[in-house]
GROMACS .gro file of C-alpha atoms in nm:
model
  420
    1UNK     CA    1   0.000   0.000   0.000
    2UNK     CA    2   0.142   0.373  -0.032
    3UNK     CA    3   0.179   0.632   0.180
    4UNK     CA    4  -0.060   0.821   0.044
    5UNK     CA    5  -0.346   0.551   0.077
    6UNK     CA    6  -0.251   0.497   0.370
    7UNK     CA    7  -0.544   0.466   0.666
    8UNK     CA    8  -0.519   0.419   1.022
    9UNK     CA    9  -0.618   0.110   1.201
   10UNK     CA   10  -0.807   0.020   1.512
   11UNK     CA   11  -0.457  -0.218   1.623
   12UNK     CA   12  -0.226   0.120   1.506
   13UNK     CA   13  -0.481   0.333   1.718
   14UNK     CA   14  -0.457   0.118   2.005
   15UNK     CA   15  -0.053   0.032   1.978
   16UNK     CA   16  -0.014   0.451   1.959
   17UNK     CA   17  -0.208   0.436   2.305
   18UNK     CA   18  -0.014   0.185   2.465
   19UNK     CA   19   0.304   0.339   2.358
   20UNK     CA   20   0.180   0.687   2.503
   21UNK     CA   21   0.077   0.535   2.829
   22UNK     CA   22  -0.271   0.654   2.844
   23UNK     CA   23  -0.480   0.503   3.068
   24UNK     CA   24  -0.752   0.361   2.856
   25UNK     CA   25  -1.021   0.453   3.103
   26UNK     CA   26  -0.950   0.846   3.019
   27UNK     CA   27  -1.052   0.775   2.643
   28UNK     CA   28  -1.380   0.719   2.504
   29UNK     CA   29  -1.467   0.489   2.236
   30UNK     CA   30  -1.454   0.642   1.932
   31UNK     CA   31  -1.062   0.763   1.772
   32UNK     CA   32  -1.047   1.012   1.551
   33UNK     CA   33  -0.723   0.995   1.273
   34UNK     CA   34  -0.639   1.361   1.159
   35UNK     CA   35  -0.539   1.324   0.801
   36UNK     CA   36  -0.285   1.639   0.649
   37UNK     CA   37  -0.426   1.824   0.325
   38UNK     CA   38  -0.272   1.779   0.016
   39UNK     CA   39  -0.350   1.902  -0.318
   40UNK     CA   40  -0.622   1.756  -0.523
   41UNK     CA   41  -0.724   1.848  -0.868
   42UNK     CA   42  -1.005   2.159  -0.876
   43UNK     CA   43  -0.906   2.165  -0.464
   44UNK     CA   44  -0.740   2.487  -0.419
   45UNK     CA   45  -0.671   2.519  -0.059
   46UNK     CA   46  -0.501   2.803  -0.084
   47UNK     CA   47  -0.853   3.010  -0.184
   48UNK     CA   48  -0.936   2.972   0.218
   49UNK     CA   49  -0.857   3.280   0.458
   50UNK     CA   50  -0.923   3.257   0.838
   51UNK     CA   51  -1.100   3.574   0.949
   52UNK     CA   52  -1.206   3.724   1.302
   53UNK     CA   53  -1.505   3.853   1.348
   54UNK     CA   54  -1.765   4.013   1.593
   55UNK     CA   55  -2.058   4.018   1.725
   56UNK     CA   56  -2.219   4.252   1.459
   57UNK     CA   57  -2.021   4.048   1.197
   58UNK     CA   58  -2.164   3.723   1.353
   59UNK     CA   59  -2.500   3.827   1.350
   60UNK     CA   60  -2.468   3.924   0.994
   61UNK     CA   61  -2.338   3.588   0.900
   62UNK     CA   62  -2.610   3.388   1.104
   63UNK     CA   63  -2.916   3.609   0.945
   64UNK     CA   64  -2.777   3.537   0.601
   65UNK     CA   65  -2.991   3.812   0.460
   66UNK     CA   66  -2.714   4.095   0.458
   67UNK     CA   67  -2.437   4.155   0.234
   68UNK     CA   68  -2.018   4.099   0.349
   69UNK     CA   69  -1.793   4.192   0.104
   70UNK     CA   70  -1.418   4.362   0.070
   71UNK     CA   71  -1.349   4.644  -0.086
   72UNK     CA   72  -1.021   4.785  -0.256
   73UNK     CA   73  -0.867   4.941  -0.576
   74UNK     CA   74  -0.509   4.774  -0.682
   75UNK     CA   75  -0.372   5.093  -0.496
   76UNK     CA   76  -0.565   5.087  -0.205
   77UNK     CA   77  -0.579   4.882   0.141
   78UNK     CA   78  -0.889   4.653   0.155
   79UNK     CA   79  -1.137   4.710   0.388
   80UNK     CA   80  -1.479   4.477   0.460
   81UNK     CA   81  -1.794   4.545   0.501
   82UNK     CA   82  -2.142   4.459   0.630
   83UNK     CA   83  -2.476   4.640   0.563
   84UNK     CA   84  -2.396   4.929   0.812
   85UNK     CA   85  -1.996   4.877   0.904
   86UNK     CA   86  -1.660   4.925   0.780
   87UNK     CA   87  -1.358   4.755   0.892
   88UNK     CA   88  -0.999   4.763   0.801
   89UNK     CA   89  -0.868   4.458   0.690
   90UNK     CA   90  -0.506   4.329   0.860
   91UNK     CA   91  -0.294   4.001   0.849
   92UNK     CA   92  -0.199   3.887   1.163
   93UNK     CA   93   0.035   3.565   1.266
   94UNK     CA   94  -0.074   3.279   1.465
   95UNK     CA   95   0.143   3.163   1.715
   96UNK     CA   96   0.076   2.847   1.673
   97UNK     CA   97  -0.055   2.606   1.382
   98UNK     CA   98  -0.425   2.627   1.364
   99UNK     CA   99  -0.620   2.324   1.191
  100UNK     CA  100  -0.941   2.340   1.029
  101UNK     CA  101  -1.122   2.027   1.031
  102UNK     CA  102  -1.473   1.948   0.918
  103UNK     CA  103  -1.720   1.778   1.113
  104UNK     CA  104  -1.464   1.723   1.395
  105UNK     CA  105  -1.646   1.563   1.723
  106UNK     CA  106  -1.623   1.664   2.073
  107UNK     CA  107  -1.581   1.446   2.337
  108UNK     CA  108  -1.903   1.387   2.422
  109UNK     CA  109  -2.024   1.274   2.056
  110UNK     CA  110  -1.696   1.000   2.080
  111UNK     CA  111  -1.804   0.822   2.398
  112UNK     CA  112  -2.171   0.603   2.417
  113UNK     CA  113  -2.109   0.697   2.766
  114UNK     CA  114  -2.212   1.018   2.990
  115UNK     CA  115  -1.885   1.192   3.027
  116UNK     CA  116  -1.876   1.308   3.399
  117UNK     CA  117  -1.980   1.702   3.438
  118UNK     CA  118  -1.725   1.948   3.612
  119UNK     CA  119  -1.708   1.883   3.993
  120UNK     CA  120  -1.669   2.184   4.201
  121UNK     CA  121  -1.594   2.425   3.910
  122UNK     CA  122  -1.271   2.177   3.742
  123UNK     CA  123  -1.350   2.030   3.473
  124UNK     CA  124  -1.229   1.644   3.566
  125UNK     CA  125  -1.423   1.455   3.238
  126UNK     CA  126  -1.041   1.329   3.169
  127UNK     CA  127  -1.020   1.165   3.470
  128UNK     CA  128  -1.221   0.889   3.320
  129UNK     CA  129  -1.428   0.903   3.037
  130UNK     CA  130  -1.706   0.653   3.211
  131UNK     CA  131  -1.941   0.779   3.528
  132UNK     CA  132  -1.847   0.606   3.841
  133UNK     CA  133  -1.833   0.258   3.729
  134UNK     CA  134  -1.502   0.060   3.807
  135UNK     CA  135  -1.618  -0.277   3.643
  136UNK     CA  136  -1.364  -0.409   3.402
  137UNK     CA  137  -1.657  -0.591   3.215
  138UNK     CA  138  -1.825  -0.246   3.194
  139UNK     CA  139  -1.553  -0.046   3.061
  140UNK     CA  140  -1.561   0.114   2.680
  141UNK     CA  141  -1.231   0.086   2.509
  142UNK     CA  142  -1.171   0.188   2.141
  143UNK     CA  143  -1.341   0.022   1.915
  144UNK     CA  144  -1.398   0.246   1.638
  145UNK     CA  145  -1.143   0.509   1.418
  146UNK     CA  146  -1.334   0.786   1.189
  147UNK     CA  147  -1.090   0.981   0.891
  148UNK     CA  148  -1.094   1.334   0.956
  149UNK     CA  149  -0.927   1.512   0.669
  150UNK     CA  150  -0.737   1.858   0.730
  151UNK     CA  151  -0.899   2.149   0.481
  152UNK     CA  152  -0.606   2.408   0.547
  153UNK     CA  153  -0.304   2.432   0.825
  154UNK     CA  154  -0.324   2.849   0.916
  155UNK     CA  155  -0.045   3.014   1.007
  156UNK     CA  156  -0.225   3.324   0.961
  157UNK     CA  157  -0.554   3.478   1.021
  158UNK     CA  158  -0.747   3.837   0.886
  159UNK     CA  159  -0.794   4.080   1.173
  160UNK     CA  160  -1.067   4.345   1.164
  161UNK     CA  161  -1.107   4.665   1.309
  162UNK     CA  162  -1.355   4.879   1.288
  163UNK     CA  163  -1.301   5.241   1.094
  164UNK     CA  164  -1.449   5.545   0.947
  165UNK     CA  165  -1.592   5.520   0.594
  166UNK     CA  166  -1.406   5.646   0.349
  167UNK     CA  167  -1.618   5.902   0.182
  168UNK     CA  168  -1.334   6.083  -0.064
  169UNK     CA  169  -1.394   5.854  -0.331
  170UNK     CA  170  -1.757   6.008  -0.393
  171UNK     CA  171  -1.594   6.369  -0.413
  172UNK     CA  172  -1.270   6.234  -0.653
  173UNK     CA  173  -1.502   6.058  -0.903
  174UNK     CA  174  -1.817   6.290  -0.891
  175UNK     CA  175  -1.680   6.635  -0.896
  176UNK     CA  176  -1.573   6.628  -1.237
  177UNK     CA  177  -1.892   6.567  -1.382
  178UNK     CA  178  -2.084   6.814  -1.174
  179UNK     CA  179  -2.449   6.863  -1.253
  180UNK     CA  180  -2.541   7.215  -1.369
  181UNK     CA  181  -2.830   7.216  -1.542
  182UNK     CA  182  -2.978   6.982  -1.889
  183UNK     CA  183  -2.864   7.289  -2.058
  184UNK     CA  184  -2.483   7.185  -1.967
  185UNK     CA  185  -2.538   6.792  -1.991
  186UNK     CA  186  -2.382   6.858  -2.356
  187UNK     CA  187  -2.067   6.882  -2.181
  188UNK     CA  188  -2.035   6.603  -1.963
  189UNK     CA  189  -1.889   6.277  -2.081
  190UNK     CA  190  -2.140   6.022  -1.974
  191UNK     CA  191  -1.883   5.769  -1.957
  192UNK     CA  192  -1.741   5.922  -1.670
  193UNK     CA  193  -2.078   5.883  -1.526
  194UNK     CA  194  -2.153   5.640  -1.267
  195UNK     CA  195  -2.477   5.439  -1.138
  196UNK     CA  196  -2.546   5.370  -0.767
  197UNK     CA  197  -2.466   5.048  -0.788
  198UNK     CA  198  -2.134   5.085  -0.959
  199UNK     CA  199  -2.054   5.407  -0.682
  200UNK     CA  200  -2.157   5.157  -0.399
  201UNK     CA  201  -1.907   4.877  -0.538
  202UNK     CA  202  -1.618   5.116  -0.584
  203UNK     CA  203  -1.649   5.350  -0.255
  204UNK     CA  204  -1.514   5.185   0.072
  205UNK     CA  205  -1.762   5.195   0.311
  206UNK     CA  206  -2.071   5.004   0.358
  207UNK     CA  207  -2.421   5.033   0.234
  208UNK     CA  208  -2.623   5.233   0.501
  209UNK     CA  209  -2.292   5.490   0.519
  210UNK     CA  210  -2.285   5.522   0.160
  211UNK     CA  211  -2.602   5.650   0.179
  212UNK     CA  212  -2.486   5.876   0.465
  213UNK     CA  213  -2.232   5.963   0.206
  214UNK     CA  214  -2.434   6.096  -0.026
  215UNK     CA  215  -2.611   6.331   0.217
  216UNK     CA  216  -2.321   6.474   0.325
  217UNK     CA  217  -2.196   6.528  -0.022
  218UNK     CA  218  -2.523   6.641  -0.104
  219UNK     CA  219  -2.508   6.391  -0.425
  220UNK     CA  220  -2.798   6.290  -0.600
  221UNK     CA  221  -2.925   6.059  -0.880
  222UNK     CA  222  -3.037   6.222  -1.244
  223UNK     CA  223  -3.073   6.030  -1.529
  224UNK     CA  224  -3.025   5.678  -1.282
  225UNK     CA  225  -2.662   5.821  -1.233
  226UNK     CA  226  -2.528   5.965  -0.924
  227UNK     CA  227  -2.406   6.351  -0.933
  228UNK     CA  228  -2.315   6.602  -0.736
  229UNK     CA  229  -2.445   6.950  -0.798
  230UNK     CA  230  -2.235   7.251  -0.941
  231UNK     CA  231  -2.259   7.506  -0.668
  232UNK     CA  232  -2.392   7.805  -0.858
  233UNK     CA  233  -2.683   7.533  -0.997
  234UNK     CA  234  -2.764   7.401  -0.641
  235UNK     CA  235  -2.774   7.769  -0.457
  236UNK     CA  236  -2.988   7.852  -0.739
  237UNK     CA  237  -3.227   7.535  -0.692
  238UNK     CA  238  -3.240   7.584  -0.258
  239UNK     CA  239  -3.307   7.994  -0.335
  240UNK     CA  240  -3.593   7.877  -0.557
  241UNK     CA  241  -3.718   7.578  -0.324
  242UNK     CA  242  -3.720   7.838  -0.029
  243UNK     CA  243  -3.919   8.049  -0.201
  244UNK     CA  244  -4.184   7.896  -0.190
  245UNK     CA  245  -4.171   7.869   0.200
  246UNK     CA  246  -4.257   8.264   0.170
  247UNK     CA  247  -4.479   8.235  -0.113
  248UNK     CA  248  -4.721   8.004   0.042
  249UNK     CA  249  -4.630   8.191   0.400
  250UNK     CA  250  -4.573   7.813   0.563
  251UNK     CA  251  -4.435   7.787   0.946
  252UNK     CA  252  -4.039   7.640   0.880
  253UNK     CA  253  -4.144   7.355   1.056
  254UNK     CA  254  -4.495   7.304   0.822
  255UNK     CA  255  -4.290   7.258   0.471
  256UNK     CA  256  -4.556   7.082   0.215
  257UNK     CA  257  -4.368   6.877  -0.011
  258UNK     CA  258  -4.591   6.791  -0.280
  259UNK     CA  259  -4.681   7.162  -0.305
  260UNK     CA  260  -4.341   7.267  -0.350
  261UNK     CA  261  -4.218   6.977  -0.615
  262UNK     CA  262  -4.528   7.105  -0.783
  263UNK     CA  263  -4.460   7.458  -0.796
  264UNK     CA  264  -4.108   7.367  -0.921
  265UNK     CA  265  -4.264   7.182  -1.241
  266UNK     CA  266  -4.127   7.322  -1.554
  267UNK     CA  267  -3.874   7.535  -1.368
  268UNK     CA  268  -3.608   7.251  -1.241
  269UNK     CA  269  -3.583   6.888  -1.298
  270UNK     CA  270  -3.808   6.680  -1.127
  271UNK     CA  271  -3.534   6.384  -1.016
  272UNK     CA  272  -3.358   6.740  -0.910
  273UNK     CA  273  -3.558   6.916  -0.678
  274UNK     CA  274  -3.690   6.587  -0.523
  275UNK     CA  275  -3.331   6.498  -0.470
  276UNK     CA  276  -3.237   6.861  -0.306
  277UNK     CA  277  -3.542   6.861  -0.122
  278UNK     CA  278  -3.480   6.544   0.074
  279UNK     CA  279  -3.126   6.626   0.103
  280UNK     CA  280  -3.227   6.975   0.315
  281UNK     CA  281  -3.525   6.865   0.492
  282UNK     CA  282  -3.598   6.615   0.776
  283UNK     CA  283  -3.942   6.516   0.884
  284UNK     CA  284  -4.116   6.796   1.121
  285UNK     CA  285  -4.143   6.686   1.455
  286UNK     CA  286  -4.452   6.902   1.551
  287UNK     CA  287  -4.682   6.861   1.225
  288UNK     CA  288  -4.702   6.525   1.089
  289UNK     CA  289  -4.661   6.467   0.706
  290UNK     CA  290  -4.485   6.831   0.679
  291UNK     CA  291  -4.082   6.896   0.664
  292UNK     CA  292  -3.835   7.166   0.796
  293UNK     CA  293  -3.551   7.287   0.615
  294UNK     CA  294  -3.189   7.183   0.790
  295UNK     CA  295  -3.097   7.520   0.901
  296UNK     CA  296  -2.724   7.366   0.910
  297UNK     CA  297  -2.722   7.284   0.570
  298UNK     CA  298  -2.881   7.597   0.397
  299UNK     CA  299  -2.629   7.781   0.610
  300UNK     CA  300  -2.372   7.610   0.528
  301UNK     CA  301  -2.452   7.664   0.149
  302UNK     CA  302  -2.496   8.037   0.175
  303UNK     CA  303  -2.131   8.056   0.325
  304UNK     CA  304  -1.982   7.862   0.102
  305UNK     CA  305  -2.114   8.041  -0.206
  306UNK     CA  306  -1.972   8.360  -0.008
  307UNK     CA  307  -1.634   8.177   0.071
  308UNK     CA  308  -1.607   8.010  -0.265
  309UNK     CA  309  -1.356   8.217  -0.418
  310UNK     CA  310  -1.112   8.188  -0.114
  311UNK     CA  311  -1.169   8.504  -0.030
  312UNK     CA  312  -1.074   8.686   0.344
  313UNK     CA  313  -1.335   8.910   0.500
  314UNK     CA  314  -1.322   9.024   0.778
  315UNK     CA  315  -1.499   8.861   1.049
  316UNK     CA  316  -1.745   9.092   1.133
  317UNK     CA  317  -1.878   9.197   0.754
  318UNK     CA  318  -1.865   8.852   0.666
  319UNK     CA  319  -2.136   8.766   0.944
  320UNK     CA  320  -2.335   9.054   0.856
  321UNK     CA  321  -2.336   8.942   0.472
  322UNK     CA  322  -2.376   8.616   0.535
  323UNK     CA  323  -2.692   8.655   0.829
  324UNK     CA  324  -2.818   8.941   0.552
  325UNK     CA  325  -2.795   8.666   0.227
  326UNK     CA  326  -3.022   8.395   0.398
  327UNK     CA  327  -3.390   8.368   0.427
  328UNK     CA  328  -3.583   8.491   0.669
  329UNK     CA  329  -3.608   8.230   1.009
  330UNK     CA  330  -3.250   8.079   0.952
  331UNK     CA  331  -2.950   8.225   1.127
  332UNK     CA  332  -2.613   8.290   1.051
  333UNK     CA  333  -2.368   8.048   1.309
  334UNK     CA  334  -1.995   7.990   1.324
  335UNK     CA  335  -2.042   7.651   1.415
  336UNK     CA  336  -2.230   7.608   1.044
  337UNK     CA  337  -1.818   7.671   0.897
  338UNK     CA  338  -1.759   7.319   1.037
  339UNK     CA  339  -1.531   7.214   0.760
  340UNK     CA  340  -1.635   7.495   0.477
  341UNK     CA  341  -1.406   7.777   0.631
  342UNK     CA  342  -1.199   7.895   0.907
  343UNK     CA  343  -1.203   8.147   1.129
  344UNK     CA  344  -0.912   8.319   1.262
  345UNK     CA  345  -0.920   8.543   1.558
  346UNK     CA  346  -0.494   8.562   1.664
  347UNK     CA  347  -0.369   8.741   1.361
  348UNK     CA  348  -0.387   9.149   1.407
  349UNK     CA  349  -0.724   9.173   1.194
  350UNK     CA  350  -0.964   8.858   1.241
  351UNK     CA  351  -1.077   8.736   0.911
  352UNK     CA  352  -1.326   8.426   0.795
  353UNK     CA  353  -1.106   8.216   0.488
  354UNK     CA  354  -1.293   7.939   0.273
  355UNK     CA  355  -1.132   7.595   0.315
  356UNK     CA  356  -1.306   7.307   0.207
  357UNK     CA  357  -1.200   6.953   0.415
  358UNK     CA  358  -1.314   6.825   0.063
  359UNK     CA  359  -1.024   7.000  -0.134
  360UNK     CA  360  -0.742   6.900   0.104
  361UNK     CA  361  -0.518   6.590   0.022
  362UNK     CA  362  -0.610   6.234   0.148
  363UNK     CA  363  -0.217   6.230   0.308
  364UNK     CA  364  -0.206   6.271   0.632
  365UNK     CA  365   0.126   6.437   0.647
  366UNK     CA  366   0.015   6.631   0.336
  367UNK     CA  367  -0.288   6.771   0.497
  368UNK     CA  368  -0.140   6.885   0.820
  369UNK     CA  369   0.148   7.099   0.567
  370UNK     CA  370  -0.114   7.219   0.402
  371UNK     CA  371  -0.285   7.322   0.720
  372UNK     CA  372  -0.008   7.473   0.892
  373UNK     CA  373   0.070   7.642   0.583
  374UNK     CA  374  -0.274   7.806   0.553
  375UNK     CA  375  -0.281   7.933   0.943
  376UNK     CA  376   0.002   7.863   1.183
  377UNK     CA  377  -0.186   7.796   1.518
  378UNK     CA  378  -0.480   7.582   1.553
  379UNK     CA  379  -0.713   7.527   1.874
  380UNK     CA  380  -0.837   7.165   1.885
  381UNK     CA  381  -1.268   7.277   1.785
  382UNK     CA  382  -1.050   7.442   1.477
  383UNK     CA  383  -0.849   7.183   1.352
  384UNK     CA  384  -1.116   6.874   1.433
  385UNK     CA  385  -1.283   6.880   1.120
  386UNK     CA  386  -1.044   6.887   0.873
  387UNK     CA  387  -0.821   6.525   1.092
  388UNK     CA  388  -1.133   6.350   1.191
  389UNK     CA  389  -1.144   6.142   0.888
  390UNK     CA  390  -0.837   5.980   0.980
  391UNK     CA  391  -0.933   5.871   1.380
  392UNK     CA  392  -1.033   5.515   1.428
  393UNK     CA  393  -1.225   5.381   1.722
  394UNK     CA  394  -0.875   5.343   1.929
  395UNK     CA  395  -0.698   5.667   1.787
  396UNK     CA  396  -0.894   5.934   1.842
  397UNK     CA  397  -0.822   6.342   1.665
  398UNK     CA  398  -0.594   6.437   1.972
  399UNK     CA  399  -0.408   6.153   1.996
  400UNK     CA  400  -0.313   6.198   1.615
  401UNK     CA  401  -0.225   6.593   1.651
  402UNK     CA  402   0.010   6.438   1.984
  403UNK     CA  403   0.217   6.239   1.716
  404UNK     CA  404   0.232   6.447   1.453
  405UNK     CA  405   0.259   6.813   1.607
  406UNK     CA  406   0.328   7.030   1.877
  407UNK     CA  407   0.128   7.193   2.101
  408UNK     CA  408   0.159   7.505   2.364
  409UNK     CA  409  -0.092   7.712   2.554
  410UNK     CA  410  -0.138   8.051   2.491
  411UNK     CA  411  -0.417   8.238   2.732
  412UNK     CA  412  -0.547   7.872   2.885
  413UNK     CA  413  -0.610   7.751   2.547
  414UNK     CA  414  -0.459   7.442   2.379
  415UNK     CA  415  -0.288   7.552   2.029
  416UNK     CA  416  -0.124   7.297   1.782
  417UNK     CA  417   0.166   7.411   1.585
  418UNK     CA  418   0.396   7.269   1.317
  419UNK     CA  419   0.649   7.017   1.422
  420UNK     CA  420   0.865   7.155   1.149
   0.00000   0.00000   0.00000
C-alpha cells in the first residue's frame, strides 16, 4: 500500500495508546485519525482565509440576509464590510498552527457513555471518560477510528477593526462631472458617469454609510446616475425651493412637499428638486406629514457660495453678509463653517477664509502641511474637522495631533503648531 493511501487502524490506534501510556479509562470509544491536506485536482486550498469577526459580523453571517464583502482598488488597502460597518482589513500571525477540520467531534459525541460534568468548578471529564463505574466488564475501550481530513493548516488569520468610511472617493469621481443644469449635460462625458450600484461597489464603506455619504456630499441621482451638484446650480435650486416657503407663508417647521415639487414643475428637474429637497429637509417633529428645512445645511450653502472664491473678510462683515444673504427664520452660526471655512481670531485683523475639508489631500502628512501652511496655530474645535477622517475607534483626533505636532498654551487655550 502507499503512503498516500494509507489509513489508520483500530490495532495502530490502540498500539499509539499503549506506547503513550494513556490510561484507557480516560478515552472514550470512538478515535479520531487527523489526516494532512494535500493538493487535489479543482481543490485549491489556498482560496481559504481565516477571518475574526464580531458580534455585529456574527449576527450578519447567522441572518444570512445581509451583504459581506471587501473592498479595494489595486492601490488601495482593503477594507470589509457589512450592511452598516466598515472595517480595516489586517494580516496577523498565529502563534501556533491552527487546523481546520470538518465535522470534527467533541468528546461527548466520541463516547456512548455520559462523560462526567465538572465537579466543584474543574473540569475532571479526563479523569475517566465513564461515570463512576469501576467494572472491568463495563468499561468502553476503542473500538472504532473515523478519517478526519485537514482542509487548510493556518499560520495566519485576517484581523478586523472597525473604521471610518471612506467618503473621498464620492468627491474624486463625482466632482468632475458636476451637474449644472440639462442645458450643460452637452458637456459632460457620460462615460465618466456612474450608477449607484457601480458608486456603492467602488467606494469603501458600507451600504447604510454610503447612503450617509451621499447626504453629506449632497449627491444625487439624475438620469439613474449619481451627481453632485455645481454650486452656482444648487444655490440657485435651494433659493428657488425656499421660495416657496414665503410664497405660500408656511411655518419652517410646516414645509408641504408635494406643493413645492409642484410649484417647481417646468422650472427645475423633477429627479432634481426631489433629490435637493430630501437632502435639506428632515421630517417635522410638531406637524405630521410636513418637513423643515436643515438650518445647518442651507447655512452652510450660503457661506460657502460667499467663501467660494477663497476670499478673506473680515470677520465681522462677513457675518453681517452672510446673516443678511439667507432667508428669513435661519441664522447665521460659526459653528455652520464646520469644515467649509476657518475662522481666525490671533492674527492682528480677524478674518473668515474658505477651506473646504473636501479640497485638502487624502495624506495625512500632506494635509497637516497644508494646514499649517494656511494658518500657523490651531485650537483643537479648529483643527477637528479637517483630521477626523483619519481617527479610528482606538486613535482618536488628539491623539493623532500628539504624534504628529506640537502643542503650547497661549491664554489657557490648547494651540497645535507645526512640528517643522
Amino acid at each position: 500500500m502507499s503512503i498516500s493511501g494509507y489509513a489508520r487502524s483500530i490495532d495502530d490506534v490502540r498500539t499509539i495508546v499503549q506506547h503513550a501510556k494513556l490510561d484507557h479509562k480516560n478515552l472514550t470509544n470512538t478515535a479520531q485519525a487527523i489526516y494532512y491536506p494535500r493538493e487535489e485536482e479543482g481543490h485549491d486550498i489556498n482560496n481559504i482565509k481565516l477571518l475574526e469577526v464580531d458580534e455585529h459580523i456574527l449576527e450578519e453571517i447567522q441572518k444570512g440576509s445581509g451583504e459581506l464583502c471587501f473592498k479595494g482598488a489595486l492601490n488601495e488597502k482593503v477594507v470589509f464590510c457589512t450592511e452598516s460597518r466598515t472595517y480595516e482589513v489586517k494580516e496577523a500571525e498565529i502563534s501556533n498552527s491552527l487546523l481546520l477540520v470538518k465535522h470534527l467531534k467533541l468528546a461527548q459525541a466520541t463516547s456512548r457513555s455520559p462523560i462526567k460534568s465538572p465537579k466543584g468548578g474543574v473540569n475532571t471529564s479526563m479523569d475517566s471518560s465513564l461515570e463512576e463505574d469501576d467494572d472491568p466488564e463495563k468499561i468502553d475501550t476503542i473500538d472504532e477510528v473515523e478519517r478526519k481530513d485537514v482542509v487548510k493548516i493556518f499560520h495566519d488569520y485576517f484581523e478586523l477593526r472597525p473604521v471610518k468610511p471612506k467618503y473621498r472617493k464620492i468627491i474624486d469621481l463625482l466632482r468632475l462631472t458636476r451637474y449644472a443644469g440639462p442645458e450643460n449635460e452637452h458637456l459632460i462625458d457620460r462615460s465618466l458617469l456612474f450608477r449607484f450600484k457601480q458608486l456603492l461597489d467602488t467606494v469603501q464603506c458600507s451600504k447604510a454609510e454610503f447612503h450617509e455619504g451621499l447626504k453629506k456630499y449632497r449627491a444625487i441621482e439624475v438620469d439613474e446616475r449619481v451627481r453632485m451638484l455645481d454650486i452656482e446650480y444648487e444655490y440657485r435650486v435651494l433659493t428657488l425651493l425656499l421660495s416657496v416657503v414665503s410664497e405660500n407663508s408656511w411655518e419652517l417647521d410646516a414645509i408641504d412637499k408635494d406643493v413645492t415639487l409642484e410649484a417647481m414643475q417646468g422650472i427645475i428637474p423633477f429627479e432634481v428638486v426631489d433629490g435637493i429637497f430630501d437632502v435639506y429637509t428632515t421630517p417635522s417633529e410638531r406637524v405630521a406629514g410636513r418637513f423643515q428645512y436643515r438650518e445647518d445645511l442651507v447655512c452652510a450653502l450660503f457661506a460657502e457660495k460667499i467663501l467660494q472664491h477663497g476670499l478673506k473678510f473680515h470677520i465681522d462683515e462677513f457675518l453681517v453678509t452672510w446673516q443678511e444673504a439667507l432667508p428669513e427664520g435661519f441664522e447665521a452660526n460659526e459653528q455652520y463653517l464646520r469644515g467649509i471655512g476657518i475662522i481666525d481670531r490671533e492674527g492682528s485683523v480677524p478674518c473668515v477664509r474658505g477651506l473646504n475639508e473636501a479640497d485638502l489631500p487624502m495624506n495625512l502628512l500632506g494635509r497637516l502641511d497644508m494646514l499649517f501652511r494656511t494658518k500657523e496655530r490651531w485650537n483643537l474645535e479648529q483643527i477637528e474637522p479637517y483630521i477626523e477622517c483619519f481617527a479610528t475607534p482606538t486613535v482618536g483626533v488628539t491623539s493623532i495631533l500628539a504624534k504628529y505636532t506640537r502643542s503650547l498654551v497661549v491664554k489657557g487655550v490648547r494651540m497645535y503648531v507645526s512640528k517643522h
